Tab-separated table of C-alpha atoms in Angstrom:
chain	number	residue	atom	x	y	z
A	1	MET	CA	64.428	124.290	103.283
A	2	GLN	CA	67.155	126.761	103.964
A	3	TRP	CA	66.218	129.905	105.737
A	4	SER	CA	67.649	133.374	104.849
A	5	ALA	CA	69.964	135.013	107.162
A	6	GLU	CA	67.016	137.513	107.883
A	7	ASP	CA	64.636	134.536	108.838
A	8	VAL	CA	67.322	133.038	111.243
A	9	ALA	CA	68.007	136.450	112.766
A	10	ARG	CA	64.309	137.148	113.361
A	11	ALA	CA	63.741	133.811	115.132
A	12	THR	CA	66.957	134.080	117.036
A	13	VAL	CA	66.349	137.529	118.267
A	14	ARG	CA	62.669	137.096	119.073
A	15	ARG	CA	63.762	134.102	121.239
A	16	GLN	CA	66.763	135.729	122.919
A	17	ALA	CA	65.123	139.128	123.483
A	18	THR	CA	61.940	137.703	125.340
A	19	GLY	CA	61.982	139.364	128.869
A	20	LEU	CA	65.015	141.668	128.081
A	21	SER	CA	64.785	145.342	129.208
A	22	ALA	CA	65.619	148.004	127.040
A	23	GLY	CA	69.181	148.503	128.387
A	24	GLN	CA	69.773	144.722	127.797
A	25	VAL	CA	68.376	145.066	124.285
A	26	ALA	CA	70.760	148.204	123.564
A	27	ASP	CA	73.672	145.761	124.852
A	28	LYS	CA	72.588	143.175	122.269
A	29	VAL	CA	72.546	145.926	119.568
A	30	ALA	CA	76.108	146.887	120.540
A	31	GLU	CA	77.445	143.251	120.542
A	32	ALA	CA	75.696	142.488	117.188
A	33	ALA	CA	77.310	145.712	115.755
A	34	LEU	CA	80.790	144.520	117.104
A	35	ARG	CA	80.280	140.929	115.686
A	36	GLU	CA	79.114	142.487	112.299
A	37	ARG	CA	82.317	144.687	112.092
A	38	GLU	CA	84.490	141.568	113.029
A	39	THR	CA	82.965	139.290	110.356
A	40	GLN	CA	83.127	142.079	107.715
A	41	ARG	CA	86.884	142.721	108.594
A	42	GLU	CA	87.478	139.019	108.276
A	43	LEU	CA	86.038	138.956	104.840
A	44	ARG	CA	88.223	141.891	103.653
A	45	SER	CA	91.423	140.405	104.958
A	46	PRO	CA	91.264	136.706	106.140
A	47	THR	CA	93.414	135.820	109.178
A	48	ARG	CA	95.721	132.894	108.862
A	49	TYR	CA	95.517	130.453	111.824
A	50	GLY	CA	98.009	127.888	112.780
A	51	GLU	CA	97.300	124.201	113.169
A	52	ASP	CA	97.213	124.521	117.046
A	53	GLU	CA	94.974	127.716	116.914
A	54	PRO	CA	91.263	126.967	115.843
A	55	ASP	CA	89.741	129.325	113.223
A	56	PRO	CA	86.786	130.936	114.725
A	57	PHE	CA	85.481	131.558	111.038
A	58	GLN	CA	85.780	127.997	110.104
A	59	SER	CA	82.134	127.980	108.494
A	60	ASP	CA	81.528	130.167	105.477
A	61	PRO	CA	82.799	133.597	106.412
A	62	GLN	CA	80.423	135.387	103.911
A	63	LYS	CA	77.426	133.440	105.379
A	64	LEU	CA	78.635	134.386	108.942
A	65	ALA	CA	78.934	138.084	107.894
A	66	GLU	CA	75.289	138.004	106.523
A	67	GLN	CA	74.053	136.419	109.690
A	68	TRP	CA	75.511	138.917	112.021
A	69	ALA	CA	74.423	141.856	109.686
A	70	ALA	CA	70.817	140.411	109.885
A	71	ARG	CA	71.146	139.930	113.608
A	72	HIS	CA	72.355	143.432	114.011
A	73	ALA	CA	69.544	144.877	111.952
A	74	GLU	CA	66.881	142.823	113.802
A	75	TRP	CA	68.142	143.918	117.239
A	76	GLN	CA	67.982	147.495	116.021
A	77	ARG	CA	64.446	146.905	115.050
A	78	VAL	CA	63.510	145.445	118.309
A	79	ALA	CA	65.204	148.408	120.180
A	80	ALA	CA	63.425	150.891	117.941
A	81	LEU	CA	60.147	149.044	118.432
A	82	MET	CA	60.513	149.104	122.333
A	83	ALA	CA	61.549	152.745	122.346
A	84	GLY	CA	58.746	153.782	119.941
A	85	GLU	CA	56.100	151.724	121.992
A	86	GLY	CA	57.431	152.768	125.325
A	87	TRP	CA	57.866	149.106	126.383
A	88	THR	CA	60.189	148.368	129.323
A	89	VAL	CA	60.526	144.654	128.518
A	90	TYR	CA	60.380	142.897	125.140
A	91	ASP	CA	57.313	140.703	124.657
A	92	PRO	CA	57.199	138.861	121.165
A	93	ASP	CA	53.582	138.399	121.361
A	94	ARG	CA	53.252	142.261	121.222
A	95	ASP	CA	55.659	142.548	118.388
A	96	THR	CA	53.232	142.627	115.416
A	97	PRO	CA	55.701	142.870	112.548
A	98	GLY	CA	57.765	139.999	114.179
A	99	THR	CA	54.808	137.811	114.598
A	100	ALA	CA	53.714	138.263	111.122
A	101	TRP	CA	57.205	137.347	109.927
A	102	ASP	CA	57.220	134.234	112.210
A	103	GLN	CA	53.747	133.214	110.938
A	104	ASP	CA	54.934	133.599	107.439
A	105	ARG	CA	58.140	131.517	107.883
A	106	GLU	CA	55.959	128.821	109.605
A	107	ALA	CA	53.573	128.665	106.616
A	108	ARG	CA	56.601	128.438	104.417
A	109	ARG	CA	58.160	125.780	106.398
A	110	ILE	CA	54.741	123.673	106.322
A	111	GLY	CA	54.493	124.311	102.586
A	112	ALA	CA	58.112	123.146	102.114
A	113	LEU	CA	57.405	120.050	104.262
A	114	ALA	CA	54.225	119.269	102.271
A	115	ARG	CA	56.047	119.560	98.916
A	116	HIS	CA	58.842	117.293	100.159
A	117	THR	CA	56.376	114.738	101.352
A	118	ALA	CA	54.563	114.815	98.014
A	119	TRP	CA	57.949	114.544	96.141
A	120	ARG	CA	58.895	111.561	98.309
A	121	GLN	CA	55.560	109.888	97.523
A	122	GLU	CA	56.025	110.533	93.775
A	123	GLN	CA	59.503	109.007	93.948
A	124	ALA	CA	58.115	105.903	95.787
A	125	ASP	CA	55.353	105.617	93.266
A	126	ALA	CA	57.763	105.977	90.385
A	127	ARG	CA	59.797	103.027	91.850
A	128	ASP	CA	56.621	100.888	91.811
A	129	GLU	CA	55.691	101.791	88.143
A	130	LEU	CA	56.477	99.283	85.435
A	131	ARG	CA	56.962	100.440	82.040
A	132	THR	CA	57.347	97.680	79.568
A	133	GLN	CA	57.161	97.065	75.828
A	134	VAL	CA	54.936	94.021	74.851
A	135	TRP	CA	55.237	92.030	71.655
A	136	LEU	CA	51.927	90.173	70.941
A	137	THR	CA	51.236	87.907	68.211
A	138	ALA	CA	49.198	89.150	65.473
A	139	ASP	CA	46.003	87.558	66.643
A	140	ALA	CA	46.415	88.671	70.226
A	141	GLY	CA	47.266	92.251	68.992
A	142	ARG	CA	44.206	92.278	66.828
A	143	ARG	CA	42.028	91.249	69.875
A	144	VAL	CA	43.487	93.841	72.106
A	145	ARG	CA	42.985	96.636	69.554
A	146	GLU	CA	39.365	95.661	68.855
A	147	ILE	CA	38.495	95.629	72.517
A	148	ALA	CA	40.418	98.883	73.080
A	149	ALA	CA	38.613	100.429	70.314
A	150	ARG	CA	35.140	99.301	71.646
A	151	THR	CA	35.986	100.473	75.114
A	152	GLY	CA	37.396	103.846	73.900
A	153	LEU	CA	40.763	103.106	75.469
A	154	SER	CA	44.151	102.877	73.956
A	155	PRO	CA	45.692	99.314	73.906
A	156	GLU	CA	48.146	100.413	76.631
A	157	GLN	CA	45.349	101.600	78.791
A	158	LEU	CA	43.500	98.273	78.247
A	159	LEU	CA	46.506	96.213	79.017
A	160	ALA	CA	47.226	98.281	82.192
A	161	GLN	CA	43.682	97.760	83.470
A	162	LEU	CA	43.747	94.089	82.656
A	163	ALA	CA	46.975	93.813	84.600
A	164	ALA	CA	45.436	95.645	87.589
A	165	HIS	CA	42.695	93.090	87.746
A	166	ALA	CA	44.930	90.125	87.173
A	167	GLU	CA	45.708	87.703	90.074
A	168	LEU	CA	47.795	84.646	90.511
A	169	ARG	CA	46.015	81.901	92.197
A	170	ASP	CA	47.372	79.434	94.503
A	171	ASP	CA	47.340	76.715	91.901
A	172	GLY	CA	49.655	78.764	89.712
A	173	THR	CA	46.916	79.809	87.264
A	174	LEU	CA	46.670	83.493	86.212
A	175	ALA	CA	43.130	84.953	86.031
A	176	ALA	CA	41.436	88.181	85.617
A	177	GLY	CA	37.736	88.217	86.646
A	178	PRO	CA	35.089	90.047	84.777
A	179	PHE	CA	35.528	93.797	84.897
A	180	THR	CA	34.354	96.853	82.998
A	181	PRO	CA	37.368	98.871	81.458
A	182	GLN	CA	37.062	102.462	82.292
């Protein structure tokens, strides 16, 4: 699952802000604002870097700009929350909106993992399935259709249940013990 820039920013800021004073948070707001401006400027006019000079924007510049814009907004939210509540130090446990977002993100993560696990199980089950076309003699076909009609199953369902009960014995004989088709 991919997180939005806002999700990443909320998690990052909550982690980094823990225990910071209002002044330190203000410094983080200023730093995020600077990084946001730099990444926006890079989007408008990309810098050309030489082979010996690494490109600090080697990743997707659009994505990087979105991440810094989201971090800037989140640092501003934390600063406003601290000022509004009169906190001297940031405590993520007291940050009700941040905690709600964190719990929502965790619920989405757990849901995504459950969906992925179910999908993987479906894929494994599909690999184990066998779809085949069987040509039976007229006599065998009539017997299968007659038994299927009496049990209320389709011929395919009857043959599938028969195969599920079949076993190969040590002497090489194939047998299906008595069973009630369902």
